[in-house]
Amino acid sequence: MTARQMNFIRGEDGETMNWNDKLSNAVKSVAPSGIRKFFDIAAKMHDVISLGVGEPDFVTPWPIRESCVYGLERGYTSYTANRGMLKLREEIARHYNEKFNVSYDVDTEILVTVGVSEALDIALRAILNPGDEVLIPEPCYVSYQACTSLANGVPVSVPAKIENEFRITPEELEPFVTAKTKAILIGYPNNPTGAIMERDDLLKIADFAEAHDLIVISDEIYGDLTYGSVHECFAALPKMRDRTILLNGFSKAYAMTGWRIGYALGNPDVIAAMTKIHQYTILCAPITAQMAAVEALKRGEKYMLKMVADYDRRRCLIYDGFKTLGLNSFEPRGAFYIFPNISSSGLTSEQFAEKLIQAEHVALVPGTAFGKSGAGHVRCSYATSVDKISEALNRIEHFLKNHR
Ligand code: PLP
């Protein structure tokens, strides 16, 4: 290699390209996630208690890990079918049949993906033409708007109201419907609020979707994490199976975030369209993760229920703790988040999160990272130990004394 070639590789020849002009408008239109910033601050500090991360603090239960080890030992290292291993699709179909009495054909109506993240991305890409609008109740998971924009769609945020525990209603959605509205994207139990949707709420959304002929993308990744209420599967509601693209995965319920495994269920045409994108961009989800997911569905429930019981104890502790501190929240009944109102501190949600981490080394996420209607709130994850939650509450109490 010549010296000039070497220099070029190192970018030392003075030639720079204006990459900002070259990047796609869709990418440029999307802001970086408001969550990351606080992780980056936390990573540089000692002694930080993080209530910021939306991730179980449990390790994947051993039998699930073991099935992967066993698979590797037997030499399972190849690609699988694009749609995912038949065994896994069969287990997913069985699970939905038994739990929600809704049936999916293993050959045409199930696609195994790299997490719900991929399923969400390709669902949107499969249905959206440029300019198509997607109704997105907020506060919501940070990827909903971004993935819609990246798929050249238009995210239309619909603020949900705290008075209604952030359950969205058709009356709130109606003013945002236009001729270009193609879908509604809901996620419940909700990240970041911990709110659930009851059957009656969902039936109204179902009627609304039918009246406007909308696709419903239903992200039910936290469906197994409910406390004192039973999760209702959107696709199992009357007349909703064909209209719904149901997304679910293993990250949260089975503490399998790093395995990257999820799935989409829906009408054969949309699953075929999603499979086309998946086949060209991903090919298939990793075989070892798929084997572990089979084990999770076959024998993982008792471990999952134990984790849910643990989250429930922590939920009660943090809910009572915030109440005592005068930071009110409705009682979260799903996922592992609580969304207290911090406006009595006199700070905005960004100021609160920033000052708290600097002063007390407690990381949480400002509510506005999840949409404008999160203003005045912060998201705290209680997927951390009881000791850490108690210590975080002490530190927040100390912080409030200095800032109220
Ligand atoms: N959907 C919601 C609501 C989430 O909170 C998350 C992760 O935090 C995801 C999807 C992504 O999940 P996965 O790990 O399956 O990609």
Coordinates of C-alpha atoms and ligand atoms in Angstrom, one line a residue:
M1 CA 0.0 0.0 0.0
T2 CA 1.4 3.4 -0.9
A3 CA 1.8 6.2 1.6
R4 CA -0.9 8.1 -0.1
Q5 CA -3.4 5.2 0.2
M6 CA -2.5 4.8 3.9
N7 CA -3.1 8.5 4.5
F8 CA -6.4 8.3 2.7
I9 CA -7.5 5.5 4.9
R10 CA -6.6 7.5 8.0
G11 CA -8.4 10.5 6.6
E12 CA -5.2 12.5 6.7
D13 CA -5.1 13.7 3.2
G14 CA -7.3 16.7 3.9
E15 CA -10.2 15.3 1.8
T16 CA -13.4 15.3 3.8
M17 CA -16.9 14.6 2.5
N18 CA -19.9 16.6 3.7
W19 CA -21.8 13.6 5.0
N20 CA -24.5 15.7 6.4
D21 CA -25.6 16.5 2.8
K22 CA -25.5 12.9 1.9
L23 CA -27.6 11.4 4.7
S24 CA -31.3 10.6 4.1
N25 CA -33.8 13.1 5.1
A26 CA -35.7 10.4 7.0
V27 CA -32.7 9.7 9.2
K28 CA -32.0 13.4 9.7
S29 CA -35.6 14.0 10.8
V30 CA -35.2 11.6 13.7
A31 CA -33.8 12.9 17.0
P32 CA -31.5 10.7 19.0
S33 CA -33.3 8.9 21.9
G34 CA -33.7 11.0 25.0
I35 CA -33.0 8.0 27.1
R36 CA -29.4 7.4 26.0
K37 CA -28.1 10.8 27.3
F38 CA -28.8 9.8 31.0
F39 CA -27.1 6.4 30.6
D40 CA -24.0 8.2 29.2
I41 CA -23.9 10.5 32.2
A42 CA -24.5 7.6 34.6
A43 CA -21.7 5.5 33.0
K44 CA -19.2 8.1 34.0
M45 CA -20.2 8.2 37.7
H46 CA -19.5 5.9 40.6
D47 CA -22.2 4.8 42.9
V48 CA -25.1 5.5 40.6
I49 CA -28.4 3.8 41.3
S50 CA -30.2 3.4 38.0
L51 CA -33.9 3.5 37.7
G52 CA -33.4 4.4 34.1
V53 CA -33.0 1.2 32.2
G54 CA -36.0 -0.7 30.8
E55 CA -34.4 -4.1 31.4
P56 CA -35.0 -6.9 33.8
D57 CA -32.2 -7.2 36.4
F58 CA -32.6 -11.0 36.4
V59 CA -30.4 -13.3 34.4
T60 CA -32.3 -15.5 31.9
P61 CA -33.5 -18.6 33.9
W62 CA -31.0 -21.4 33.8
P63 CA -33.1 -24.0 31.9
I64 CA -33.5 -21.5 29.1
R65 CA -29.8 -20.8 29.0
E66 CA -29.1 -24.5 29.2
S67 CA -31.2 -25.3 26.1
C68 CA -29.0 -22.9 24.2
V69 CA -25.8 -24.4 25.6
Y70 CA -27.1 -27.9 24.7
G71 CA -28.0 -26.7 21.2
L72 CA -24.5 -25.4 20.6
E73 CA -23.0 -28.6 22.0
R74 CA -25.0 -30.5 19.4
G75 CA -23.8 -28.3 16.7
Y76 CA -26.9 -26.1 16.0
T77 CA -25.1 -23.2 14.4
S78 CA -26.8 -22.8 11.1
Y79 CA -29.4 -20.5 9.6
T80 CA -33.0 -21.4 10.2
A81 CA -36.1 -20.9 7.9
N82 CA -36.6 -17.2 7.3
R83 CA -39.8 -17.3 9.3
G84 CA -38.1 -19.0 12.2
M85 CA -37.8 -22.6 13.4
L86 CA -41.0 -24.5 12.9
K87 CA -40.7 -25.7 16.5
L88 CA -40.8 -22.2 17.8
R89 CA -43.6 -21.1 15.6
E90 CA -45.6 -24.1 16.8
E91 CA -44.9 -23.1 20.4
I92 CA -46.0 -19.5 19.8
A93 CA -49.2 -20.8 18.1
R94 CA -49.9 -23.1 21.0
H95 CA -49.2 -20.4 23.5
Y96 CA -51.7 -18.0 21.9
N97 CA -54.3 -20.7 21.5
E98 CA -54.1 -21.8 25.1
K99 CA -53.8 -18.3 26.7
F100 CA -56.0 -16.1 24.5
N101 CA -58.0 -18.6 22.4
V102 CA -56.8 -17.0 19.2
S103 CA -55.2 -19.2 16.5
Y104 CA -52.4 -18.5 14.1
D105 CA -51.3 -20.7 11.2
V106 CA -47.7 -21.7 11.8
D107 CA -46.8 -21.6 8.1
T108 CA -48.3 -18.3 7.1
E109 CA -49.2 -16.2 10.1
I110 CA -46.1 -16.2 12.3
L111 CA -42.7 -14.5 11.8
V112 CA -39.9 -14.8 14.3
T113 CA -37.8 -11.6 14.4
V114 CA -34.8 -10.1 16.1
G115 CA -36.7 -8.7 19.0
V116 CA -39.9 -6.7 18.9
S117 CA -37.6 -4.0 17.6
E118 CA -37.3 -5.7 14.3
A119 CA -40.9 -6.7 14.2
L120 CA -42.0 -3.1 14.8
D121 CA -39.7 -1.8 12.1
I122 CA -40.7 -4.2 9.4
A123 CA -44.4 -4.0 10.3
L124 CA -44.3 -0.3 9.6
R125 CA -42.1 -0.7 6.5
A126 CA -44.5 -3.3 5.2
I127 CA -47.6 -1.2 5.4
L128 CA -46.6 2.5 4.9
N129 CA -46.3 4.4 1.7
P130 CA -44.6 7.9 1.9
G131 CA -46.9 10.3 3.8
D132 CA -49.2 7.6 5.4
E133 CA -50.0 8.6 8.9
V134 CA -49.9 6.5 12.0
L135 CA -51.7 7.5 15.2
I136 CA -49.5 7.0 18.2
P137 CA -50.9 7.6 21.6
E138 CA -48.3 9.1 23.9
P139 CA -46.4 9.0 26.2
C140 CA -45.1 5.9 24.4
Y141 CA -42.0 3.8 23.8
V142 CA -39.3 5.9 22.1
S143 CA -39.1 3.9 18.9
Y144 CA -42.7 4.3 17.8
Q145 CA -42.3 7.7 16.3
A146 CA -38.8 7.2 15.1
C147 CA -39.5 3.9 13.3
T148 CA -42.6 5.4 11.6
S149 CA -40.5 8.3 10.3
L150 CA -37.7 5.9 9.2
A151 CA -40.4 4.0 7.2
N152 CA -41.3 7.3 5.5
G153 CA -44.5 7.5 7.4
V154 CA -45.8 10.4 9.4
P155 CA -46.1 9.8 13.2
V156 CA -49.1 11.6 14.6
S157 CA -48.8 11.9 18.3
V158 CA -52.1 11.8 20.3
P159 CA -51.7 12.9 23.9
A160 CA -53.3 10.7 26.4
K161 CA -54.5 12.2 29.7
I162 CA -53.1 11.6 33.2
E163 CA -56.7 12.0 34.5
N164 CA -57.5 8.8 32.6
E165 CA -54.3 7.0 33.7
F166 CA -53.0 7.6 30.2
R167 CA -55.6 5.2 28.6
I168 CA -56.4 6.6 25.1
T169 CA -60.0 6.9 24.0
P170 CA -61.6 7.2 20.6
E171 CA -62.7 10.7 21.5
E172 CA -59.1 11.7 21.9
L173 CA -58.0 9.9 18.7
E174 CA -60.9 11.2 16.5
P175 CA -59.6 14.7 15.8
F176 CA -56.3 13.4 14.5
V177 CA -57.8 11.1 11.8
T178 CA -57.3 12.3 8.2
A179 CA -57.6 10.7 4.8
K180 CA -54.0 9.5 5.2
T181 CA -54.4 7.8 8.5
K182 CA -53.4 4.1 7.9
A183 CA -52.8 2.6 11.3
I184 CA -52.8 3.0 15.0
L185 CA -49.9 1.9 17.1
I186 CA -50.6 1.0 20.7
G187 CA -48.4 -0.5 23.4
Y188 CA -49.8 -1.8 26.6
P189 CA -49.0 -2.4 29.4
N190 CA -47.3 0.9 28.6
N191 CA -43.7 1.9 28.6
P192 CA -43.2 4.5 30.2
T193 CA -46.3 4.9 32.3
G194 CA -47.0 1.3 33.6
A195 CA -50.6 1.9 32.6
I196 CA -52.7 -1.0 31.3
M197 CA -55.7 -1.0 29.1
E198 CA -58.9 -2.8 30.3
R199 CA -61.1 -4.8 28.0
D200 CA -63.6 -2.0 27.8
D201 CA -61.0 0.5 26.7
L202 CA -59.7 -1.9 24.0
L203 CA -63.2 -2.7 22.7
K204 CA -63.7 1.1 22.1
I205 CA -60.3 1.3 20.3
A206 CA -61.4 -1.8 18.2
D207 CA -64.6 -0.1 17.2
F208 CA -62.7 3.0 16.3
A209 CA -60.2 1.1 14.2
E210 CA -63.0 -0.7 12.4
A211 CA -65.0 2.5 11.8
H212 CA -61.9 4.1 10.1
D213 CA -60.6 0.9 8.6
L214 CA -57.3 1.2 10.3
I215 CA -54.6 -1.4 10.8
V216 CA -53.8 -1.9 14.5
I217 CA -50.2 -2.6 15.5
S218 CA -50.3 -3.9 19.0
D219 CA -47.1 -4.1 20.9
E220 CA -47.8 -6.5 23.8
I221 CA -44.2 -7.1 24.9
Y222 CA -45.2 -6.4 28.5
G223 CA -48.3 -8.5 28.4
D224 CA -47.1 -11.1 30.9
L225 CA -46.1 -8.4 33.4
T226 CA -49.4 -7.4 34.9
Y227 CA -50.3 -7.0 38.6
G228 CA -53.8 -7.7 39.8
S229 CA -55.2 -7.6 36.3
V230 CA -55.3 -9.9 33.3
H231 CA -53.8 -8.9 30.0
E232 CA -56.2 -8.7 27.1
C233 CA -54.7 -9.6 23.7
F234 CA -55.9 -7.1 21.1
A235 CA -56.1 -9.7 18.3
A236 CA -58.4 -11.9 20.5
L237 CA -61.1 -9.1 20.6
P238 CA -64.1 -9.7 18.3
K239 CA -63.3 -9.0 14.6
M240 CA -59.8 -7.8 15.5
R241 CA -57.6 -10.8 14.5
D242 CA -57.3 -10.0 10.9
R243 CA -56.9 -6.2 11.4
T244 CA -54.1 -6.6 14.0
I245 CA -50.4 -7.0 13.6
L246 CA -49.5 -8.4 17.0
L247 CA -46.0 -7.9 18.3
N248 CA -44.5 -9.8 21.2
G249 CA -41.1 -11.1 22.4
F250 CA -39.1 -12.7 25.1
S251 CA -36.9 -9.7 26.3
K252 CA -39.0 -8.6 29.2
A253 CA -41.1 -11.5 30.5
Y254 CA -38.2 -14.0 30.4
A255 CA -35.3 -11.6 31.1
M256 CA -33.9 -12.3 27.6
T257 CA -33.1 -8.8 26.3
G258 CA -29.7 -9.8 25.0
W259 CA -31.0 -12.8 23.0
R260 CA -32.8 -10.5 20.6
I261 CA -35.9 -12.6 19.9
G262 CA -39.4 -11.6 19.2
Y263 CA -42.3 -12.3 16.7
A264 CA -45.1 -10.9 14.7
L265 CA -48.5 -12.5 14.3
G266 CA -51.0 -11.4 11.7
N267 CA -52.8 -11.9 8.4
P268 CA -50.8 -14.0 5.9
D269 CA -50.5 -11.1 3.4
V270 CA -48.9 -8.8 5.9
I271 CA -46.7 -11.5 7.4
A272 CA -45.6 -12.4 3.9
A273 CA -44.7 -8.8 3.2
M274 CA -42.8 -8.5 6.5
T275 CA -41.0 -11.8 5.7
K276 CA -39.9 -10.3 2.4
I277 CA -38.1 -7.5 4.2
H278 CA -36.8 -9.8 6.9
Q279 CA -35.5 -12.2 4.4
Y280 CA -33.4 -9.6 2.6
T281 CA -32.2 -7.7 5.6
I282 CA -31.9 -10.2 8.5
L283 CA -32.4 -13.6 6.9
C284 CA -33.4 -15.2 10.2
A285 CA -33.2 -14.7 14.0
P286 CA -30.2 -16.5 15.6
I287 CA -30.8 -20.2 15.9
T288 CA -29.5 -20.5 19.5
A289 CA -31.9 -17.7 20.6
Q290 CA -34.7 -19.5 18.9
M291 CA -33.9 -22.7 20.7
A292 CA -33.9 -20.8 24.0
A293 CA -37.2 -19.2 23.1
V294 CA -38.8 -22.7 22.5
E295 CA -37.7 -23.7 26.0
A296 CA -39.0 -20.4 27.5
L297 CA -42.5 -21.1 26.1
K298 CA -42.4 -24.8 27.0
R299 CA -41.1 -24.7 30.5
G300 CA -40.3 -21.1 31.4
E301 CA -43.6 -20.0 32.8
K302 CA -42.9 -20.8 36.4
Y303 CA -39.6 -18.8 36.3
M304 CA -41.4 -15.9 34.7
L305 CA -44.2 -15.9 37.3
K306 CA -41.5 -15.8 40.0
M307 CA -40.0 -12.7 38.4
V308 CA -43.4 -11.1 38.1
A309 CA -44.0 -11.7 41.8
D310 CA -40.7 -10.0 42.6
Y311 CA -41.5 -7.0 40.3
D312 CA -44.8 -6.8 42.1
R313 CA -43.1 -6.4 45.5
R314 CA -40.8 -3.8 44.2
R315 CA -43.7 -2.0 42.5
C316 CA -45.5 -1.7 45.8
L317 CA -42.4 -0.4 47.5
I318 CA -41.7 2.3 44.9
Y319 CA -45.4 3.3 44.6
D320 CA -45.7 3.8 48.3
G321 CA -42.3 5.5 48.5
F322 CA -43.2 8.1 45.9
K323 CA -46.6 8.7 47.5
T324 CA -44.8 9.4 50.9
L325 CA -42.5 11.8 49.1
G326 CA -45.5 13.7 47.7
L327 CA -44.6 12.7 44.1
N328 CA -47.9 11.3 43.0
S329 CA -48.5 8.6 40.5
F330 CA -51.5 6.5 39.7
E331 CA -50.9 2.9 40.6
P332 CA -49.0 1.3 37.7
R333 CA -50.5 -2.1 36.9
G334 CA -48.2 -3.4 34.2
A335 CA -44.6 -3.5 32.9
F336 CA -42.0 -2.4 35.4
Y337 CA -42.3 1.3 35.3
I338 CA -43.8 4.0 37.4
F339 CA -44.4 7.6 36.1
P340 CA -44.6 10.0 39.0
N341 CA -45.5 13.6 38.7
I342 CA -42.6 15.7 39.8
S343 CA -44.0 19.2 39.1
S344 CA -44.2 19.9 42.8
S345 CA -40.4 20.1 42.8
G346 CA -40.7 23.3 40.7
L347 CA -38.4 21.6 38.0
T348 CA -39.2 20.4 34.5
S349 CA -38.8 16.7 34.0
E350 CA -35.4 17.3 32.2
Q351 CA -34.1 19.5 35.0
F352 CA -35.3 17.0 37.6
A353 CA -33.5 14.1 35.9
E354 CA -30.3 16.1 35.2
K355 CA -30.1 17.7 38.7
L356 CA -30.9 14.4 40.4
I357 CA -28.2 12.5 38.7
Q358 CA -25.7 15.2 39.4
A359 CA -26.6 15.8 43.0
E360 CA -27.6 12.3 44.2
H361 CA -26.4 9.9 41.6
V362 CA -29.8 8.5 40.8
A363 CA -30.6 7.9 37.1
L364 CA -34.1 8.1 35.8
V365 CA -35.6 9.3 32.5
P366 CA -37.5 12.6 31.9
G367 CA -41.1 12.0 30.9
T368 CA -40.6 14.2 27.8
A369 CA -38.3 11.5 26.3
F370 CA -41.6 9.7 25.6
G371 CA -43.5 12.6 24.1
K372 CA -44.7 16.0 25.0
S373 CA -47.4 14.7 27.2
G374 CA -44.8 13.2 29.5
A375 CA -43.9 16.7 30.7
G376 CA -43.9 17.0 34.5
H377 CA -43.2 13.3 34.9
V378 CA -40.2 11.0 35.1
R379 CA -40.0 7.4 34.3
C380 CA -38.5 5.1 36.9
S381 CA -37.9 1.4 36.3
Y382 CA -38.3 -0.8 39.3
A383 CA -36.6 -3.7 37.6
T384 CA -33.9 -3.4 40.2
S385 CA -33.3 -4.7 43.8
V386 CA -35.4 -3.7 46.8
D387 CA -32.2 -2.3 48.5
K388 CA -31.5 -0.1 45.5
I389 CA -35.0 1.1 45.3
S390 CA -35.0 2.0 49.0
E391 CA -31.7 3.8 48.7
A392 CA -32.9 5.6 45.6
L393 CA -36.0 6.8 47.5
N394 CA -33.8 8.1 50.3
R395 CA -31.7 10.0 47.9
I396 CA -34.7 11.5 46.1
E397 CA -36.1 12.6 49.5
H398 CA -32.8 14.3 50.2
F399 CA -32.8 15.9 46.8
L400 CA -36.4 17.2 47.2
K401 CA -35.5 18.8 50.6
N402 CA -33.0 20.9 48.7
H403 CA -35.0 21.7 45.7
R404 CA -38.6 22.3 46.8
Ligands
PLP1 N1 -41.6 -2.4 22.8 C1 -41.5 -1.8 24.0 C2 -42.7 -1.1 24.5 C3 -40.3 -1.7 24.7 O1 -40.3 -1.1 25.9 C4 -39.1 -2.3 24.1 C5 -37.9 -2.3 24.8 O2 -37.7 -1.6 25.8 C6 -39.3 -3.0 22.9 C7 -40.5 -3.0 22.2 C8 -38.1 -3.6 22.2 O3 -38.0 -4.9 22.7 P1 -37.0 -6.0 22.1 O4 -35.9 -6.2 23.1 O5 -37.9 -7.3 21.9 O6 -36.5 -5.5 20.8

